[in-house]
mmCIF file of C-alpha atoms in Angstrom:
data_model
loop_
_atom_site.group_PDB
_atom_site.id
_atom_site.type_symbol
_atom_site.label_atom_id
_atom_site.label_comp_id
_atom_site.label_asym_id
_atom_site.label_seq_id
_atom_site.Cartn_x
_atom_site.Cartn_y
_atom_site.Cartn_z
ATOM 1 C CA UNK A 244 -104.285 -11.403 52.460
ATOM 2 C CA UNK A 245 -106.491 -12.370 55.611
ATOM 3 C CA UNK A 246 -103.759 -13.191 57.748
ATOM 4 C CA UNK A 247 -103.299 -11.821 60.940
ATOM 5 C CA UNK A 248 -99.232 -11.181 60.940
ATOM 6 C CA UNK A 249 -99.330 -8.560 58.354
ATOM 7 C CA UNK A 250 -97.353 -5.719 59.300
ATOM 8 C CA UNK A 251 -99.108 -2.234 58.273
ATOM 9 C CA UNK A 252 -97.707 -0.045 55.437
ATOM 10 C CA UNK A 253 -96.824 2.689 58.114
ATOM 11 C CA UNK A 254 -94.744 0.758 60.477
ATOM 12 C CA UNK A 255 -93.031 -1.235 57.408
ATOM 13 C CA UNK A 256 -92.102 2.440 56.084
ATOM 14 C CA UNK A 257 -90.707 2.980 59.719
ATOM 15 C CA UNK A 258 -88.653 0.052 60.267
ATOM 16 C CA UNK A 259 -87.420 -0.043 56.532
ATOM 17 C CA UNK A 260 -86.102 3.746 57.762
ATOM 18 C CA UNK A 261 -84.116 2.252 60.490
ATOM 19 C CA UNK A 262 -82.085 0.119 58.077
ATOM 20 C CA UNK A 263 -81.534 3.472 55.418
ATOM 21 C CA UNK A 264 -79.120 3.670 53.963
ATOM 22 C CA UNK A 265 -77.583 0.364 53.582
ATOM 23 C CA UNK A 266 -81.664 -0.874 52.563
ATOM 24 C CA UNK A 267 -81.586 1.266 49.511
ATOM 25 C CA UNK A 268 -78.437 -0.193 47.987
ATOM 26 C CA UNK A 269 -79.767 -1.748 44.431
ATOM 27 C CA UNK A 270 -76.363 -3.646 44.848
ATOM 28 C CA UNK A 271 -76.815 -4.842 48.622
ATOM 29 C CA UNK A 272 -78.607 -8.731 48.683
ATOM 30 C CA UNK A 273 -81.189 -9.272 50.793
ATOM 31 C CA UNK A 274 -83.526 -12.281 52.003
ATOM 32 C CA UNK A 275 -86.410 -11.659 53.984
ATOM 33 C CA UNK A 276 -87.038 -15.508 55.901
ATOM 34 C CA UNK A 277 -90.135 -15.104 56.079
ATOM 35 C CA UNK A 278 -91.740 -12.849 53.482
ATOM 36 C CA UNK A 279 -95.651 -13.458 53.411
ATOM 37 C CA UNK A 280 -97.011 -11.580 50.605
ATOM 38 C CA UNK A 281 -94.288 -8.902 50.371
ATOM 39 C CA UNK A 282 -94.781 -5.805 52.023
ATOM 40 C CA UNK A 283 -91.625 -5.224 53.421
ATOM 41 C CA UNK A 284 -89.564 -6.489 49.587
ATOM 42 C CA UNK A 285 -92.218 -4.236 47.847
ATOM 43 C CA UNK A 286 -91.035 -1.180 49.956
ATOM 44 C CA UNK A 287 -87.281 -2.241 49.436
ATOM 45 C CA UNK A 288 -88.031 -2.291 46.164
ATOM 46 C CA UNK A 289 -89.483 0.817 45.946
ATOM 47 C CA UNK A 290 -86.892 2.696 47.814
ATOM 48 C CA UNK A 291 -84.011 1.166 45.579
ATOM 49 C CA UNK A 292 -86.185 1.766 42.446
ATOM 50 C CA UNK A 293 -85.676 5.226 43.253
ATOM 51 C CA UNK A 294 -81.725 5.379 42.916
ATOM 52 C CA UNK A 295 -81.388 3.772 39.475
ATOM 53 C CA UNK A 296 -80.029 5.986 37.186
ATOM 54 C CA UNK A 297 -82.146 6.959 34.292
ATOM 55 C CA UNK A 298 -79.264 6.509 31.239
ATOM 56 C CA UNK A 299 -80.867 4.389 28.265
ATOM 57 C CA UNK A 300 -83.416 2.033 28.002
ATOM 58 C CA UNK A 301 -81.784 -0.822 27.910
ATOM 59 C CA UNK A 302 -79.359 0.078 30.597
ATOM 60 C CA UNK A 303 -82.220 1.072 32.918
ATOM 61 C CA UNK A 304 -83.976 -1.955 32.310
ATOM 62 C CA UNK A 305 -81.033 -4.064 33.062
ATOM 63 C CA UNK A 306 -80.697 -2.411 36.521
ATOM 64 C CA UNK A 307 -84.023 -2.979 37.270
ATOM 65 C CA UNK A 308 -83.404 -6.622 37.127
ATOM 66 C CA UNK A 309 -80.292 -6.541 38.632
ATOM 67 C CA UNK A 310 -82.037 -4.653 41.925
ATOM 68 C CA UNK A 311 -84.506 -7.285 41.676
ATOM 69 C CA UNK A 312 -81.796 -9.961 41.361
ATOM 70 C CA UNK A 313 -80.707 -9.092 44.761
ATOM 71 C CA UNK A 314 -83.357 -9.347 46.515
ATOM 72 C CA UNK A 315 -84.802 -13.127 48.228
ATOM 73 C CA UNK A 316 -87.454 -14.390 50.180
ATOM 74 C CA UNK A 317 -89.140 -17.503 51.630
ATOM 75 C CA UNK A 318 -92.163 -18.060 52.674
ATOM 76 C CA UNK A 319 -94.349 -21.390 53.799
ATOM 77 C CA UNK A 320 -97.357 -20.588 52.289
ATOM 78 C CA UNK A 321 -97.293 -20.828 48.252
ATOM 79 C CA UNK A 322 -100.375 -18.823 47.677
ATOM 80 C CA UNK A 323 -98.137 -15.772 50.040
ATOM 81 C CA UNK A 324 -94.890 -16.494 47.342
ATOM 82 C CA UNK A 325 -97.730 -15.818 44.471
ATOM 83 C CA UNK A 326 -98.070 -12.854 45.823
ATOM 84 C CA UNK A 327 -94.831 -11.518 46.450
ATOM 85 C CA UNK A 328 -94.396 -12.213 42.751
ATOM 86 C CA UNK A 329 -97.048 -10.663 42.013
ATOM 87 C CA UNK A 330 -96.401 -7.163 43.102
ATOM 88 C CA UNK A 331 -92.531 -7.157 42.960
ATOM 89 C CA UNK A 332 -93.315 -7.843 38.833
ATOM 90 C CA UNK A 333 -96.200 -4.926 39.111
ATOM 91 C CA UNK A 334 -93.798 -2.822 40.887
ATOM 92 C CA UNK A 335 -90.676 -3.154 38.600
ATOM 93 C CA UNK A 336 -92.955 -3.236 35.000
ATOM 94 C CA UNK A 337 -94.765 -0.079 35.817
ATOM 95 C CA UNK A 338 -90.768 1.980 36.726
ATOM 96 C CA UNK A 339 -89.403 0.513 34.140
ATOM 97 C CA UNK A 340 -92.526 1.912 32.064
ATOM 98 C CA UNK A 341 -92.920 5.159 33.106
ATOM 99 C CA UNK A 342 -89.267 6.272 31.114
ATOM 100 C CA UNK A 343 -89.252 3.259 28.044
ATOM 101 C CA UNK A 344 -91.486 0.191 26.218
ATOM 102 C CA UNK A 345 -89.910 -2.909 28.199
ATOM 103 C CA UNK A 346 -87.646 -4.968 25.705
ATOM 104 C CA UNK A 347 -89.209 -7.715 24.911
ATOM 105 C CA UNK A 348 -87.021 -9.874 27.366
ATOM 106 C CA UNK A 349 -88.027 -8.250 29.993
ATOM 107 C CA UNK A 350 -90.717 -9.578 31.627
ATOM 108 C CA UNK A 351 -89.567 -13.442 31.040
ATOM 109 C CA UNK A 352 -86.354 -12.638 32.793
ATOM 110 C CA UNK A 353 -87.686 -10.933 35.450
ATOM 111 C CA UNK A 354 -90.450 -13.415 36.005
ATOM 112 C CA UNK A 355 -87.422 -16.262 35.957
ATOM 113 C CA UNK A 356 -85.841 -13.921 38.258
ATOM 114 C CA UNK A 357 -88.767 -13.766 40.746
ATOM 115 C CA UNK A 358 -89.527 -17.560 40.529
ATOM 116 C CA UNK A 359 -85.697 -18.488 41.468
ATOM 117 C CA UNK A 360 -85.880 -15.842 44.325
ATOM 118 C CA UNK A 361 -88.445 -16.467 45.936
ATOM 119 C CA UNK A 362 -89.986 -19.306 47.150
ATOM 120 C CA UNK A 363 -92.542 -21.480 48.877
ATOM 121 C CA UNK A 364 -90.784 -23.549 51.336
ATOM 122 C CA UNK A 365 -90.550 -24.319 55.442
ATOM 123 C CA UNK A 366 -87.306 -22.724 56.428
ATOM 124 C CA UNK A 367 -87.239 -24.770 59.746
ATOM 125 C CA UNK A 368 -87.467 -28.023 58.037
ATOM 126 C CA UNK A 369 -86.271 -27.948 54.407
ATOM 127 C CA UNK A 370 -83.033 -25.892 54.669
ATOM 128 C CA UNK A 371 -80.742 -28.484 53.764
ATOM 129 C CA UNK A 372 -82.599 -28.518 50.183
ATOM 130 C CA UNK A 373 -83.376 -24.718 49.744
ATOM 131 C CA UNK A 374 -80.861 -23.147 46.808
ATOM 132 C CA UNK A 375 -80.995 -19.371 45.715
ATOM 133 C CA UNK A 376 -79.559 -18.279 42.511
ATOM 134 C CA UNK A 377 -76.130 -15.585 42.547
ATOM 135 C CA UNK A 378 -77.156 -13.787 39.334
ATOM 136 C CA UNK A 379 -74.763 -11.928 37.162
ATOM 137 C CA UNK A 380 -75.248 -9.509 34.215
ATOM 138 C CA UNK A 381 -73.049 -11.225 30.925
ATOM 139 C CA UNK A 382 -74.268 -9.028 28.454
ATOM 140 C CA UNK A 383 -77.788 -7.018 28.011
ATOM 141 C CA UNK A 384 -80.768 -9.274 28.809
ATOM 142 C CA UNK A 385 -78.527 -11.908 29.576
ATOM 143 C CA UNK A 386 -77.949 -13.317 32.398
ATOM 144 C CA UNK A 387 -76.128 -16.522 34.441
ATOM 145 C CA UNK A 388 -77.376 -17.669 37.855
ATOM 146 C CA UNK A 389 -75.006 -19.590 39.874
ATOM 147 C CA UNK A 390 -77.206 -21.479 42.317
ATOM 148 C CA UNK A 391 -75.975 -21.310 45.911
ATOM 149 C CA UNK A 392 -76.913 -24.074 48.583
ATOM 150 C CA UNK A 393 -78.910 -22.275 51.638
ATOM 151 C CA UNK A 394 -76.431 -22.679 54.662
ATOM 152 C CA UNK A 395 -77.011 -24.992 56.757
ATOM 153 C CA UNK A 396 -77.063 -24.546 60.460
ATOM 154 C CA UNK A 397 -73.946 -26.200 62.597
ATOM 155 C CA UNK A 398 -74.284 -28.257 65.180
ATOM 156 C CA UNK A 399 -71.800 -28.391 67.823
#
């Protein structure tokens, strides 16, 4: 990216310390407002990588989309989601590939996963029409999403 709010790898590391150990949490949901092309998610994502449990296959795969599943972000520029996307999908592939061959529902559930979580939109202006998904595991590979309406902010 060629913009010039990109925060470098260094002081993302430091901040993302800060928030330890509550940022680690696979289980903990998190929305970054205003994302640009991921550097902060792809170090959350990194970190909470790191405390899945390596049982089975299927069951690490599973938590790998259930870590990803929790995490959301928004961004104004579309070509900025792309590349969230992009590496978050990079990122959880080559874990989950280092200790099994990815199912082959996998990758379409974690790229549905990705494309409900994060999204191209203007915070300030469209939040009465922003939804994010509450996913829940039903079975391996199988997942519902619940879609939940972005609050809006009170007047008063």
């Amino acid at each position: 990216m060629t913009q010039a709010g990109i925060t470098p790898p260094a002081t993302v590391r430091l901040l993302c310390d800060y928030a330890e150990p509550q940022l680690s949490n696979p289980s903990t949901k998190l929305f970054e407002p205003g994302c640009g092309d991921g550097n902060f998610l792809v170090e959350i994502l990194d970190r909470r990588l790191q405390k899945i449990q390596h049982h089975s296959a299927t069951v690490l795969q599973n938590d790998v989309l259930l870590t990803v599943a929790n995490l959301y972000g928004i961004d104004i520029r579309p070509i900025a989601i792309a590349e969230t996307r992009h590496r978050l999908q990079l990122l959880a592939t080559n874990f989950v590939t280092r200790y099994s061959q990815p199912d082959y529902r996998f990758t379409p559930l974690l790229e549905q996963i990705l494309a409900q979580n994060f999204i191209a939109a203007d915070l300030l202006r469209d939040n009465s029409k922003i939804t994010f998904p509450f996913w829940q595991k039903v079975r391996n590979f199988e997942f519902c999403m619940t879609p939940t309406i972005f609050p809006k902010e009170k007047k008063g």
